[in-house]
Amino acid sequence: MRTGAEAEGLDGEASNASMISGASSPYQPTTEPVQARSLLGGIRCDLEYLRSYLGILKVVEVVLALLGFICIETIMLCSPCGGVYFFEFVSCSAFVVTGVLLFIFSLNLHIKVPHVNWSLTDLVNTGACTLFFFLASLVLACINHGTSAEIAAVVFGFLVTCVYGLNSFLAVRKWRRGDSGQGVTTSSEYTRARTASRGEVEARPELA
């Protein structure tokens, strides 16, 4: 028969062994939620960006480019059609590229790719759209058949050219100051994530 002291000693050894095996096991139940939070924490709707002047200008650009594309698509007959096709290509491309950038910035997806200079990428897009929309609108204004759809497309084309031009001017000023909003946000978010992860590892040595 085992004495009470021996039984308590065996129970203590068993509990210690279970604690050691649980700590050394890589399948900790709390590690997966921590990784999920780190992966999905940066994806959120950035209302501050949408309310800023850059966000508002980008929304206006997407809407005007879409309206211009819709107007040019309603033209059924044209001869010559070079101006119509050029404007169609420019408006569709600007709508897609600017819409994708708006989606990326409004959901903070650019934080997931900190190695890309997103401010310079946006500047190149706005500058190229300003130039090509001006050329497409000018060509369509000179070569058209006086239909209401063509006139409306020309109006929307010059309007969105002005908006893209203002956006380019503001983006150049921001880039020259070295005040890249997305870059600062990306750096701060990345630093906070690394600090939080490092603090969690220090608080829980078994994860190291």
Short mmCIF file of C-alpha atoms in Angstrom, two decimals, residues 123 126 163-174:
data_model
loop_
_atom_site.label_atom_id
_atom_site.label_comp_id
_atom_site.label_asym_id
_atom_site.label_seq_id
_atom_site.Cartn_x
_atom_site.Cartn_y
_atom_site.Cartn_z
CA LEU A 123 1.33 60.10 -58.50
CA THR A 126 -2.80 60.64 -61.72
CA VAL A 163 -9.75 66.79 -61.29
CA TYR A 164 -6.78 64.58 -62.18
CA GLY A 165 -4.65 67.68 -62.70
CA LEU A 166 -5.55 69.01 -59.24
CA ASN A 167 -4.84 65.62 -57.74
CA SER A 168 -1.47 65.48 -59.49
CA PHE A 169 -0.54 68.95 -58.26
CA LEU A 170 -1.38 68.07 -54.65
CA ALA A 171 0.37 64.71 -54.95
CA VAL A 172 3.55 66.34 -56.29
CA ARG A 173 3.59 68.83 -53.42
CA LYS A 174 3.11 66.04 -50.93
#
